[in-house]
PDB file of C-alpha atoms in Angstrom:
ATOM      1  CA  MET K   1       9.106  13.775 -22.307  1.00  0.00           C
ATOM      2  CA  ARG K   2       9.614  10.180 -23.378  1.00  0.00           C
ATOM      3  CA  ILE K   3       7.180   7.355 -22.692  1.00  0.00           C
ATOM      4  CA  ALA K   4       7.918   3.654 -23.178  1.00  0.00           C
ATOM      5  CA  LEU K   5       5.061   1.467 -24.386  1.00  0.00           C
ATOM      6  CA  ASP K   6       4.883  -2.298 -24.050  1.00  0.00           C
ATOM      7  CA  ALA K   7       3.897  -2.773 -27.675  1.00  0.00           C
ATOM      8  CA  MET K   8       3.447  -6.540 -27.227  1.00  0.00           C
ATOM      9  CA  GLY K   9       1.025  -6.273 -24.290  1.00  0.00           C
ATOM     10  CA  GLY K  10      -2.731  -6.733 -24.648  1.00  0.00           C
ATOM     11  CA  ASP K  11      -5.222  -8.847 -26.539  1.00  0.00           C
ATOM     12  CA  HIS K  12      -4.862  -6.768 -29.701  1.00  0.00           C
ATOM     13  CA  ALA K  13      -1.111  -6.190 -29.726  1.00  0.00           C
ATOM     14  CA  PRO K  14       0.877  -5.228 -31.642  1.00  0.00           C
ATOM     15  CA  ARG K  15      -1.522  -3.710 -34.191  1.00  0.00           C
ATOM     16  CA  GLU K  16      -3.664  -1.690 -31.773  1.00  0.00           C
ATOM     17  CA  THR K  17      -0.769  -0.744 -29.489  1.00  0.00           C
ATOM     18  CA  VAL K  18       1.198   0.656 -32.407  1.00  0.00           C
ATOM     19  CA  LYS K  19      -1.853   2.521 -33.738  1.00  0.00           C
ATOM     20  CA  GLY K  20      -2.439   4.003 -30.287  1.00  0.00           C
ATOM     21  CA  ALA K  21       1.186   5.075 -29.965  1.00  0.00           C
ATOM     22  CA  VAL K  22       1.100   6.708 -33.383  1.00  0.00           C
ATOM     23  CA  ALA K  23      -2.163   8.500 -32.505  1.00  0.00           C
ATOM     24  CA  ALA K  24      -0.632   9.861 -29.286  1.00  0.00           C
ATOM     25  CA  ALA K  25       2.427  11.065 -31.189  1.00  0.00           C
ATOM     26  CA  ARG K  26       0.395  12.662 -33.986  1.00  0.00           C
ATOM     27  CA  GLU K  27      -2.322  14.295 -31.901  1.00  0.00           C
ATOM     28  CA  HIS K  28      -0.448  15.258 -28.760  1.00  0.00           C
ATOM     29  CA  GLY K  29       3.216  15.363 -29.691  1.00  0.00           C
ATOM     30  CA  VAL K  30       4.150  12.668 -27.176  1.00  0.00           C
ATOM     31  CA  GLU K  31       7.481  10.952 -27.788  1.00  0.00           C
ATOM     32  CA  VAL K  32       6.690   7.241 -27.577  1.00  0.00           C
ATOM     33  CA  ILE K  33       9.260   4.445 -27.605  1.00  0.00           C
ATOM     34  CA  LEU K  34       7.895   1.060 -28.644  1.00  0.00           C
ATOM     35  CA  VAL K  35       9.242  -1.945 -26.763  1.00  0.00           C
ATOM     36  CA  GLY K  36       8.864  -5.315 -28.451  1.00  0.00           C
ATOM     37  CA  ARG K  37       9.843  -7.458 -31.390  1.00  0.00           C
ATOM     38  CA  ASN K  38      11.348  -5.483 -34.240  1.00  0.00           C
ATOM     39  CA  GLY K  39      10.052  -7.892 -36.849  1.00  0.00           C
ATOM     40  CA  GLU K  40       6.434  -7.424 -35.761  1.00  0.00           C
ATOM     41  CA  LEU K  41       6.484  -3.727 -34.928  1.00  0.00           C
ATOM     42  CA  GLY K  42       8.200  -2.521 -38.086  1.00  0.00           C
ATOM     43  CA  PRO K  43       5.401  -3.585 -40.474  1.00  0.00           C
ATOM     44  CA  GLU K  44       2.744  -2.099 -38.201  1.00  0.00           C
ATOM     45  CA  LEU K  45       4.549   1.244 -38.158  1.00  0.00           C
ATOM     46  CA  LYS K  46       4.875   1.103 -41.930  1.00  0.00           C
ATOM     47  CA  ALA K  47       1.131   0.521 -42.230  1.00  0.00           C
ATOM     48  CA  CYS K  48       0.541   3.614 -40.070  1.00  0.00           C
ATOM     49  CA  ARG K  49       2.943   5.644 -42.225  1.00  0.00           C
ATOM     50  CA  TRP K  50       4.721   6.891 -39.149  1.00  0.00           C
ATOM     51  CA  ASP K  51       8.093   6.349 -37.564  1.00  0.00           C
ATOM     52  CA  LEU K  52       8.680   5.711 -33.863  1.00  0.00           C
ATOM     53  CA  PRO K  53      11.825   4.391 -32.155  1.00  0.00           C
ATOM     54  CA  ILE K  54      11.830   0.694 -31.262  1.00  0.00           C
ATOM     55  CA  VAL K  55      13.721  -0.966 -28.425  1.00  0.00           C
ATOM     56  CA  HIS K  56      13.894  -4.654 -29.282  1.00  0.00           C
ATOM     57  CA  ALA K  57      12.604  -7.166 -26.727  1.00  0.00           C
ATOM     58  CA  ASN K  58      12.320 -10.724 -27.952  1.00  0.00           C
ATOM     59  CA  GLU K  59      10.076 -12.241 -25.276  1.00  0.00           C
ATOM     60  CA  VAL K  60       6.442 -11.687 -24.296  1.00  0.00           C
ATOM     61  CA  VAL K  61       4.782 -12.411 -20.937  1.00  0.00           C
ATOM     62  CA  GLY K  62       1.413 -14.059 -21.460  1.00  0.00           C
ATOM     63  CA  PHE K  63      -1.676 -13.296 -19.402  1.00  0.00           C
ATOM     64  CA  GLY K  64      -1.781 -16.795 -17.947  1.00  0.00           C
ATOM     65  CA  GLU K  65       1.805 -16.874 -16.731  1.00  0.00           C
ATOM     66  CA  SER K  66       2.904 -16.633 -13.103  1.00  0.00           C
ATOM     67  CA  ALA K  67       3.940 -13.002 -12.634  1.00  0.00           C
ATOM     68  CA  ALA K  68       7.029 -13.418 -10.456  1.00  0.00           C
ATOM     69  CA  ARG K  69       8.292 -16.452 -12.362  1.00  0.00           C
ATOM     70  CA  ALA K  70       7.831 -14.748 -15.731  1.00  0.00           C
ATOM     71  CA  VAL K  71       9.661 -11.605 -14.619  1.00  0.00           C
ATOM     72  CA  ARG K  72      12.610 -13.652 -13.355  1.00  0.00           C
ATOM     73  CA  SER K  73      12.827 -15.990 -16.339  1.00  0.00           C
ATOM     74  CA  LYS K  74      11.983 -13.556 -19.146  1.00  0.00           C
ATOM     75  CA  GLN K  75      14.503 -10.776 -18.721  1.00  0.00           C
ATOM     76  CA  ASP K  76      14.202  -9.955 -22.435  1.00  0.00           C
ATOM     77  CA  SER K  77      10.425  -9.509 -22.302  1.00  0.00           C
ATOM     78  CA  SER K  78       8.790  -6.258 -23.378  1.00  0.00           C
ATOM     79  CA  ILE K  79       7.614  -5.674 -19.788  1.00  0.00           C
ATOM     80  CA  VAL K  80      11.004  -6.107 -18.130  1.00  0.00           C
ATOM     81  CA  VAL K  81      12.886  -4.201 -20.836  1.00  0.00           C
ATOM     82  CA  GLY K  82      10.381  -1.329 -20.672  1.00  0.00           C
ATOM     83  CA  ILE K  83      10.519  -1.100 -16.880  1.00  0.00           C
ATOM     84  CA  ASN K  84      14.334  -1.085 -17.055  1.00  0.00           C
ATOM     85  CA  LEU K  85      14.222   1.862 -19.456  1.00  0.00           C
ATOM     86  CA  LEU K  86      12.275   3.713 -16.761  1.00  0.00           C
ATOM     87  CA  LYS K  87      14.714   2.608 -14.063  1.00  0.00           C
ATOM     88  CA  ASP K  88      17.689   3.839 -16.104  1.00  0.00           C
ATOM     89  CA  GLY K  89      16.097   7.244 -16.719  1.00  0.00           C
ATOM     90  CA  ALA K  90      15.809   6.728 -20.470  1.00  0.00           C
ATOM     91  CA  VAL K  91      12.051   7.399 -20.277  1.00  0.00           C
ATOM     92  CA  ASN K  92       9.725   9.239 -17.905  1.00  0.00           C
ATOM     93  CA  ALA K  93       6.952   6.649 -17.773  1.00  0.00           C
ATOM     94  CA  PHE K  94       6.015   3.120 -18.826  1.00  0.00           C
ATOM     95  CA  VAL K  95       2.644   1.958 -20.178  1.00  0.00           C
ATOM     96  CA  SER K  96       1.457  -1.635 -20.578  1.00  0.00           C
ATOM     97  CA  ALA K  97      -1.794  -3.448 -21.352  1.00  0.00           C
ATOM     98  CA  GLY K  98      -0.073  -6.753 -20.609  1.00  0.00           C
ATOM     99  CA  ASN K  99      -0.011  -9.069 -17.602  1.00  0.00           C
ATOM    100  CA  THR K 100      -0.880  -6.816 -14.632  1.00  0.00           C
ATOM    101  CA  GLY K 101       0.881  -8.965 -12.069  1.00  0.00           C
ATOM    102  CA  ALA K 102       4.047  -9.115 -14.165  1.00  0.00           C
ATOM    103  CA  VAL K 103       4.108  -5.324 -14.602  1.00  0.00           C
ATOM    104  CA  ALA K 104       3.645  -4.807 -10.856  1.00  0.00           C
ATOM    105  CA  ALA K 105       6.319  -7.403 -10.008  1.00  0.00           C
ATOM    106  CA  ALA K 106       8.811  -5.965 -12.511  1.00  0.00           C
ATOM    107  CA  ALA K 107       8.176  -2.461 -11.186  1.00  0.00           C
ATOM    108  CA  VAL K 108       8.777  -3.525  -7.578  1.00  0.00           C
ATOM    109  CA  PHE K 109      11.931  -5.480  -8.450  1.00  0.00           C
ATOM    110  CA  ALA K 110      13.489  -2.791 -10.642  1.00  0.00           C
ATOM    111  CA  LEU K 111      12.135   0.511  -9.327  1.00  0.00           C
ATOM    112  CA  GLY K 112      11.599  -0.330  -5.690  1.00  0.00           C
ATOM    113  CA  ARG K 113       8.763   0.715  -3.414  1.00  0.00           C
ATOM    114  CA  ILE K 114       8.211   4.140  -1.927  1.00  0.00           C
ATOM    115  CA  GLU K 115       9.298   4.108   1.720  1.00  0.00           C
ATOM    116  CA  GLY K 116       6.440   3.068   3.980  1.00  0.00           C
ATOM    117  CA  ILE K 117       4.650   1.029   1.300  1.00  0.00           C
ATOM    118  CA  GLU K 118       4.749  -2.774   1.385  1.00  0.00           C
ATOM    119  CA  ARG K 119       2.747  -3.349  -1.779  1.00  0.00           C
ATOM    120  CA  PRO K 120       1.902  -0.985  -4.621  1.00  0.00           C
ATOM    121  CA  ALA K 121      -1.762  -0.505  -5.499  1.00  0.00           C
ATOM    122  CA  ILE K 122      -3.585   0.326  -8.700  1.00  0.00           C
ATOM    123  CA  GLY K 123      -5.485   3.577  -8.273  1.00  0.00           C
ATOM    124  CA  PHE K 124      -8.448   4.336 -10.517  1.00  0.00           C
ATOM    125  CA  LEU K 125      -9.941   7.825 -10.559  1.00  0.00           C
ATOM    126  CA  PHE K 126     -13.710   7.932 -11.118  1.00  0.00           C
ATOM    127  CA  SER K 127     -14.218  11.444 -12.453  1.00  0.00           C
ATOM    128  CA  THR K 128     -17.529  13.281 -12.831  1.00  0.00           C
ATOM    129  CA  PRO K 129     -18.353  16.967 -13.400  1.00  0.00           C
ATOM    130  CA  MET K 130     -19.309  17.261  -9.702  1.00  0.00           C
ATOM    131  CA  PHE K 131     -16.580  15.284  -7.935  1.00  0.00           C
ATOM    132  CA  SER K 132     -13.782  12.742  -8.322  1.00  0.00           C
ATOM    133  CA  VAL K 133     -13.236   9.560  -6.314  1.00  0.00           C
ATOM    134  CA  LEU K 134     -10.005   7.577  -6.210  1.00  0.00           C
ATOM    135  CA  MET K 135     -10.425   3.851  -5.586  1.00  0.00           C
ATOM    136  CA  LEU K 136      -7.499   1.632  -4.674  1.00  0.00           C
ATOM    137  CA  ASP K 137      -6.614  -1.144  -5.007  1.00  0.00           C
ATOM    138  CA  VAL K 138      -8.358  -2.228  -8.228  1.00  0.00           C
ATOM    139  CA  GLY K 139      -6.278  -5.231  -9.135  1.00  0.00           C
ATOM    140  CA  ALA K 140      -2.687  -5.396  -7.950  1.00  0.00           C
ATOM    141  CA  ASN K 141      -3.290  -7.308  -4.687  1.00  0.00           C
ATOM    142  CA  SER K 142      -6.002  -9.953  -4.491  1.00  0.00           C
ATOM    143  CA  ASP K 143      -5.079 -10.789  -0.902  1.00  0.00           C
ATOM    144  CA  CYS K 144      -4.259  -7.982   1.518  1.00  0.00           C
ATOM    145  CA  LYS K 145      -3.427  -7.449   5.163  1.00  0.00           C
ATOM    146  CA  PRO K 146      -5.098  -4.750   7.284  1.00  0.00           C
ATOM    147  CA  ASN K 147      -1.944  -2.618   7.474  1.00  0.00           C
ATOM    148  CA  GLN K 148      -1.770  -2.624   3.677  1.00  0.00           C
ATOM    149  CA  LEU K 149      -5.275  -1.169   3.512  1.00  0.00           C
ATOM    150  CA  LEU K 150      -3.971   1.609   5.753  1.00  0.00           C
ATOM    151  CA  GLN K 151      -1.066   2.174   3.342  1.00  0.00           C
ATOM    152  CA  PHE K 152      -3.501   2.345   0.423  1.00  0.00           C
ATOM    153  CA  ALA K 153      -5.445   4.976   2.346  1.00  0.00           C
ATOM    154  CA  ARG K 154      -2.305   7.048   2.920  1.00  0.00           C
ATOM    155  CA  MET K 155      -1.438   6.932  -0.784  1.00  0.00           C
ATOM    156  CA  GLY K 156      -4.991   7.840  -1.769  1.00  0.00           C
ATOM    157  CA  SER K 157      -5.084  10.719   0.686  1.00  0.00           C
ATOM    158  CA  ALA K 158      -1.733  12.060  -0.572  1.00  0.00           C
ATOM    159  CA  TYR K 159      -2.883  11.790  -4.196  1.00  0.00           C
ATOM    160  CA  MET K 160      -6.177  13.623  -3.697  1.00  0.00           C
ATOM    161  CA  GLU K 161      -4.680  16.283  -1.434  1.00  0.00           C
ATOM    162  CA  ARG K 162      -1.621  17.095  -3.517  1.00  0.00           C
ATOM    163  CA  LEU K 163      -2.894  16.500  -7.043  1.00  0.00           C
ATOM    164  CA  CYS K 164      -6.601  17.319  -6.750  1.00  0.00           C
ATOM    165  CA  ASP K 165      -6.277  20.132  -4.169  1.00  0.00           C
ATOM    166  CA  ILE K 166      -8.670  18.527  -1.684  1.00  0.00           C
ATOM    167  CA  GLU K 167      -7.894  19.466   1.899  1.00  0.00           C
ATOM    168  CA  ARG K 168      -8.012  16.438   4.212  1.00  0.00           C
ATOM    169  CA  PRO K 169      -9.644  14.050   1.736  1.00  0.00           C
ATOM    170  CA  LYS K 170     -12.454  11.943   3.144  1.00  0.00           C
ATOM    171  CA  ILE K 171     -11.589   8.232   3.159  1.00  0.00           C
ATOM    172  CA  GLY K 172     -14.085   5.386   3.175  1.00  0.00           C
ATOM    173  CA  LEU K 173     -13.525   1.651   3.564  1.00  0.00           C
ATOM    174  CA  LEU K 174     -15.633  -0.427   1.198  1.00  0.00           C
ATOM    175  CA  SER K 175     -17.797  -2.907   3.108  1.00  0.00           C
ATOM    176  CA  ILE K 176     -21.232  -4.528   3.191  1.00  0.00           C
ATOM    177  CA  GLY K 177     -22.560  -2.085   5.748  1.00  0.00           C
ATOM    178  CA  GLU K 178     -21.735   1.198   7.440  1.00  0.00           C
ATOM    179  CA  GLU K 179     -21.398  -0.264  10.943  1.00  0.00           C
ATOM    180  CA  GLU K 180     -17.819  -0.921  12.005  1.00  0.00           C
ATOM    181  CA  THR K 181     -18.749  -4.472  12.980  1.00  0.00           C
ATOM    182  CA  LYS K 182     -19.796  -5.284   9.391  1.00  0.00           C
ATOM    183  CA  GLY K 183     -17.546  -6.935   6.821  1.00  0.00           C
ATOM    184  CA  ASN K 184     -15.022  -9.751   6.834  1.00  0.00           C
ATOM    185  CA  ARG K 185     -12.015  -9.958   9.131  1.00  0.00           C
ATOM    186  CA  LEU K 186      -9.839  -7.895   6.781  1.00  0.00           C
ATOM    187  CA  VAL K 187     -12.377  -5.051   6.726  1.00  0.00           C
ATOM    188  CA  ARG K 188     -12.989  -5.103  10.475  1.00  0.00           C
ATOM    189  CA  GLU K 189      -9.277  -5.040  11.338  1.00  0.00           C
ATOM    190  CA  GLY K 190      -8.590  -2.476   8.622  1.00  0.00           C
ATOM    191  CA  HIS K 191     -11.349  -0.286  10.049  1.00  0.00           C
ATOM    192  CA  ALA K 192      -9.664  -0.253  13.455  1.00  0.00           C
ATOM    193  CA  LEU K 193      -6.323   0.781  11.946  1.00  0.00           C
ATOM    194  CA  LEU K 194      -7.865   3.512   9.809  1.00  0.00           C
ATOM    195  CA  ARG K 195      -9.839   4.880  12.743  1.00  0.00           C
ATOM    196  CA  GLY K 196      -6.625   5.468  14.690  1.00  0.00           C
ATOM    197  CA  SER K 197      -4.508   6.632  11.753  1.00  0.00           C
ATOM    198  CA  GLY K 198      -5.007  10.397  11.933  1.00  0.00           C
ATOM    199  CA  LEU K 199      -6.399  10.375   8.381  1.00  0.00           C
ATOM    200  CA  ASN K 200      -9.830  11.831   7.667  1.00  0.00           C
ATOM    201  CA  PHE K 201     -11.482   8.425   7.880  1.00  0.00           C
ATOM    202  CA  VAL K 202     -15.279   8.635   7.757  1.00  0.00           C
ATOM    203  CA  GLY K 203     -15.901   4.914   8.277  1.00  0.00           C
ATOM    204  CA  ASN K 204     -17.289   2.090   6.195  1.00  0.00           C
ATOM    205  CA  ILE K 205     -19.144   2.831   2.989  1.00  0.00           C
ATOM    206  CA  GLU K 206     -21.310   0.653   0.779  1.00  0.00           C
ATOM    207  CA  GLY K 207     -21.030   0.343  -2.988  1.00  0.00           C
ATOM    208  CA  LYS K 208     -23.857   2.837  -3.505  1.00  0.00           C
ATOM    209  CA  ASP K 209     -21.865   5.526  -1.705  1.00  0.00           C
ATOM    210  CA  MET K 210     -19.025   5.489  -4.221  1.00  0.00           C
ATOM    211  CA  PHE K 211     -20.898   7.628  -6.702  1.00  0.00           C
ATOM    212  CA  ASN K 212     -22.610  10.250  -4.536  1.00  0.00           C
ATOM    213  CA  GLY K 213     -19.636  12.306  -3.383  1.00  0.00           C
ATOM    214  CA  THR K 214     -19.656  10.916   0.164  1.00  0.00           C
ATOM    215  CA  VAL K 215     -15.897  10.253   0.116  1.00  0.00           C
ATOM    216  CA  ASP K 216     -12.836  11.242  -1.914  1.00  0.00           C
ATOM    217  CA  VAL K 217     -10.940   7.955  -1.513  1.00  0.00           C
ATOM    218  CA  VAL K 218     -12.334   4.411  -1.476  1.00  0.00           C
ATOM    219  CA  VAL K 219     -10.065   1.779   0.059  1.00  0.00           C
ATOM    220  CA  THR K 220     -10.441  -1.920  -0.667  1.00  0.00           C
ATOM    221  CA  ASP K 221      -8.455  -5.018  -1.553  1.00  0.00           C
ATOM    222  CA  GLY K 222      -7.511  -5.597  -5.188  1.00  0.00           C
ATOM    223  CA  PHE K 223      -9.919  -8.491  -5.705  1.00  0.00           C
ATOM    224  CA  THR K 224     -12.964  -6.514  -4.586  1.00  0.00           C
ATOM    225  CA  GLY K 225     -11.814  -3.340  -6.313  1.00  0.00           C
ATOM    226  CA  ASN K 226     -11.318  -5.098  -9.628  1.00  0.00           C
ATOM    227  CA  VAL K 227     -14.775  -6.668  -9.428  1.00  0.00           C
ATOM    228  CA  VAL K 228     -16.293  -3.232  -8.733  1.00  0.00           C
ATOM    229  CA  LEU K 229     -14.434  -1.660 -11.657  1.00  0.00           C
ATOM    230  CA  LYS K 230     -15.322  -4.412 -14.142  1.00  0.00           C
ATOM    231  CA  THR K 231     -18.943  -4.434 -12.958  1.00  0.00           C
ATOM    232  CA  SER K 232     -19.136  -0.667 -13.469  1.00  0.00           C
ATOM    233  CA  GLU K 233     -17.778  -1.063 -16.997  1.00  0.00           C
ATOM    234  CA  GLY K 234     -20.277  -3.819 -17.788  1.00  0.00           C
ATOM    235  CA  PHE K 235     -23.213  -1.913 -16.328  1.00  0.00           C
ATOM    236  CA  SER K 236     -22.270   1.145 -18.365  1.00  0.00           C
ATOM    237  CA  GLU K 237     -22.275  -0.887 -21.581  1.00  0.00           C
ATOM    238  CA  PHE K 238     -25.528  -2.626 -20.587  1.00  0.00           C
ATOM    239  CA  THR K 239     -27.270   0.677 -19.838  1.00  0.00           C
ATOM    240  CA  LEU K 240     -26.399   2.147 -23.224  1.00  0.00           C
ATOM    241  CA  ARG K 241     -27.445  -1.052 -25.016  1.00  0.00           C
ATOM    242  CA  LEU K 242     -30.762  -1.174 -23.138  1.00  0.00           C
ATOM    243  CA  LEU K 243     -31.440   2.473 -23.902  1.00  0.00           C
ATOM    244  CA  ARG K 244     -30.867   1.882 -27.610  1.00  0.00           C
ATOM    245  CA  GLN K 245     -33.295  -1.054 -27.586  1.00  0.00           C
ATOM    246  CA  LYS K 246     -35.954   1.028 -25.867  1.00  0.00           C
ATOM    247  CA  ILE K 247     -35.453   3.942 -28.241  1.00  0.00           C
ATOM    248  CA  ALA K 248     -35.871   1.625 -31.227  1.00  0.00           C
ATOM    249  CA  SER K 249     -39.107   0.124 -29.855  1.00  0.00           C
ATOM    250  CA  ARG K 250     -41.381   3.169 -30.433  1.00  0.00           C
ATOM    251  CA  PRO K 251     -41.403   5.862 -33.120  1.00  0.00           C
ATOM    252  CA  HIS K 252     -41.777   8.683 -30.592  1.00  0.00           C
ATOM    253  CA  TYR K 253     -38.960   7.152 -28.519  1.00  0.00           C
ATOM    254  CA  ARG K 254     -36.720   7.345 -31.573  1.00  0.00           C
ATOM    255  CA  ILE K 255     -37.401  11.064 -31.862  1.00  0.00           C
ATOM    256  CA  ALA K 256     -36.558  11.627 -28.201  1.00  0.00           C
ATOM    257  CA  GLY K 257     -33.557   9.328 -28.507  1.00  0.00           C
ATOM    258  CA  PHE K 258     -32.050  11.547 -31.161  1.00  0.00           C
ATOM    259  CA  PHE K 259     -31.597  14.177 -28.465  1.00  0.00           C
ATOM    260  CA  ILE K 260     -30.945  11.920 -25.457  1.00  0.00           C
ATOM    261  CA  GLU K 261     -28.378   9.444 -26.748  1.00  0.00           C
ATOM    262  CA  PRO K 262     -25.468  11.910 -27.132  1.00  0.00           C
ATOM    263  CA  ALA K 263     -25.817  12.839 -23.473  1.00  0.00           C
ATOM    264  CA  MET K 264     -25.993   9.186 -22.424  1.00  0.00           C
ATOM    265  CA  ARG K 265     -22.979   8.343 -24.551  1.00  0.00           C
ATOM    266  CA  ALA K 266     -20.974  11.141 -22.951  1.00  0.00           C
ATOM    267  CA  LEU K 267     -21.976   9.844 -19.512  1.00  0.00           C
ATOM    268  CA  THR K 268     -21.133   6.186 -20.144  1.00  0.00           C
ATOM    269  CA  LYS K 269     -17.823   7.088 -21.760  1.00  0.00           C
ATOM    270  CA  ARG K 270     -16.525   7.993 -18.313  1.00  0.00           C
ATOM    271  CA  LEU K 271     -16.531   4.285 -17.461  1.00  0.00           C
ATOM    272  CA  GLU K 272     -15.417   2.896 -20.833  1.00  0.00           C
ATOM    273  CA  TYR K 273     -11.889   1.532 -20.645  1.00  0.00           C
ATOM    274  CA  SER K 274     -11.059   2.947 -24.087  1.00  0.00           C
ATOM    275  CA  GLU K 275     -11.828   6.451 -22.810  1.00  0.00           C
ATOM    276  CA  TYR K 276     -10.180   6.410 -19.385  1.00  0.00           C
ATOM    277  CA  GLY K 277      -7.144   4.652 -20.864  1.00  0.00           C
ATOM    278  CA  GLY K 278      -5.327   3.359 -17.821  1.00  0.00           C
ATOM    279  CA  ALA K 279      -4.749   3.438 -14.100  1.00  0.00           C
ATOM    280  CA  LEU K 280      -1.682   4.364 -12.072  1.00  0.00           C
ATOM    281  CA  LEU K 281       0.401   1.866 -10.163  1.00  0.00           C
ATOM    282  CA  LEU K 282       0.880   3.834  -6.952  1.00  0.00           C
ATOM    283  CA  GLY K 283       3.637   3.074  -4.476  1.00  0.00           C
ATOM    284  CA  VAL K 284       6.598   2.411  -6.770  1.00  0.00           C
ATOM    285  CA  ASN K 285       9.422   4.809  -7.612  1.00  0.00           C
ATOM    286  CA  GLY K 286       8.354   5.514 -11.162  1.00  0.00           C
ATOM    287  CA  ASN K 287       5.375   6.368 -13.370  1.00  0.00           C
ATOM    288  CA  VAL K 288       3.804   3.046 -14.358  1.00  0.00           C
ATOM    289  CA  ILE K 289       0.401   2.951 -16.064  1.00  0.00           C
ATOM    290  CA  LEU K 290      -1.665  -0.188 -16.501  1.00  0.00           C
ATOM    291  CA  ALA K 291      -4.114  -0.305 -19.398  1.00  0.00           C
ATOM    292  CA  HIS K 292      -6.999  -2.727 -19.911  1.00  0.00           C
ATOM    293  CA  GLY K 293      -6.037  -6.059 -21.482  1.00  0.00           C
ATOM    294  CA  ARG K 294      -8.698  -5.493 -24.166  1.00  0.00           C
ATOM    295  CA  SER K 295      -7.300  -2.078 -25.055  1.00  0.00           C
ATOM    296  CA  ASP K 296      -7.814  -0.826 -28.588  1.00  0.00           C
ATOM    297  CA  ALA K 297      -5.839   1.985 -30.204  1.00  0.00           C
ATOM    298  CA  ASN K 298      -7.942   4.689 -28.537  1.00  0.00           C
ATOM    299  CA  ALA K 299      -7.416   3.149 -25.102  1.00  0.00           C
ATOM    300  CA  ILE K 300      -3.654   2.939 -25.666  1.00  0.00           C
ATOM    301  CA  LYS K 301      -3.555   6.557 -26.799  1.00  0.00           C
ATOM    302  CA  ASN K 302      -5.399   7.644 -23.667  1.00  0.00           C
ATOM    303  CA  ALA K 303      -3.189   5.508 -21.425  1.00  0.00           C
ATOM    304  CA  ILE K 304      -0.155   7.270 -22.882  1.00  0.00           C
ATOM    305  CA  LEU K 305      -1.794  10.607 -22.060  1.00  0.00           C
ATOM    306  CA  ILE K 306      -2.324   9.423 -18.467  1.00  0.00           C
ATOM    307  CA  ALA K 307       1.416   8.685 -18.354  1.00  0.00           C
ATOM    308  CA  LYS K 308       2.197  12.163 -19.651  1.00  0.00           C
ATOM    309  CA  GLN K 309      -0.043  13.740 -17.018  1.00  0.00           C
ATOM    310  CA  ALA K 310       1.493  11.626 -14.251  1.00  0.00           C
ATOM    311  CA  GLN K 311       4.931  12.970 -15.096  1.00  0.00           C
ATOM    312  CA  GLU K 312       3.719  16.548 -15.428  1.00  0.00           C
ATOM    313  CA  GLN K 313       1.798  16.413 -12.142  1.00  0.00           C
ATOM    314  CA  GLY K 314       4.642  14.797 -10.215  1.00  0.00           C
ATOM    315  CA  VAL K 315       2.659  11.800  -8.966  1.00  0.00           C
ATOM    316  CA  VAL K 316       5.694   9.945  -7.625  1.00  0.00           C
ATOM    317  CA  GLU K 317       6.919  13.059  -5.786  1.00  0.00           C
ATOM    318  CA  ALA K 318       3.435  13.538  -4.296  1.00  0.00           C
ATOM    319  CA  MET K 319       3.428   9.966  -3.024  1.00  0.00           C
ATOM    320  CA  THR K 320       6.940  10.217  -1.638  1.00  0.00           C
ATOM    321  CA  GLN K 321       6.268  13.474   0.212  1.00  0.00           C
ATOM    322  CA  GLY K 322       2.788  12.480   1.383  1.00  0.00           C
ATOM    323  CA  ILE K 323       3.594   9.099   2.968  1.00  0.00           C
ATOM    324  CA  PRO K 324       4.795   9.482   6.582  1.00  0.00           C
TER     325      PRO K 324
END
């Protein structure tokens, strides 16, 4: 299995991306191909005392650039070159912590969409020991149409049924209330389409319902989904920081904290971007994984493992077969 990594993507590239690629290769035997500028990647590999193949790409897409314009004008960027390696069958998956919109646009242009899908969506799997919940979209589409919410629901249902062995996954539409009359126009019209879709749609859910096992798939637009994901990350960090402050405030708290903090750390790690690594871009004909822009080496390593799992599980095949 070969995985291409956009080694120039992310706030801490190329140092952290190269370290993450080397860690994935060392610890898990993953064959990683670095895509980026030879002159910058070579010294980083030398510092890691490891050798990985490099495919030279001279240009970099910045976070502030227009996605579609950058993809068209920067054909020698690490994003476009990496996606083309996937298109040509030279690799099995592509990972990037770079410009999300540019990765999604390049994937659509080069790989094409799965039949029945107008826009791909980023799917994030919230996983706990008791249950897992797939939320989509979490960032690919800030503005959506009601029929696209229905398509997200179909992809989410296919993913959870075929890859998580959940029969007729329960689907909820994220809103400000459970009543079908609640929410903005997008939610209300999306609700009507989902209700008549034949999917196991249980209705609107509120944010509090995401983490109690009420549904298996949460459907929302990319703007709302991204806010939810980033808020969850921030709250996780805040909770751990607040706990540490409380533990330090009393001697007997410090004794209890010695036993409690490892459990809290394990819990909050489930929402730390460096631990979950990345999210899948669902709806395109290829395994594309989007990592957090702030990704460190550990996050990159875990994103590469997500890519490996996506290929092994046959995510694209599941989507293709599960979308009517």
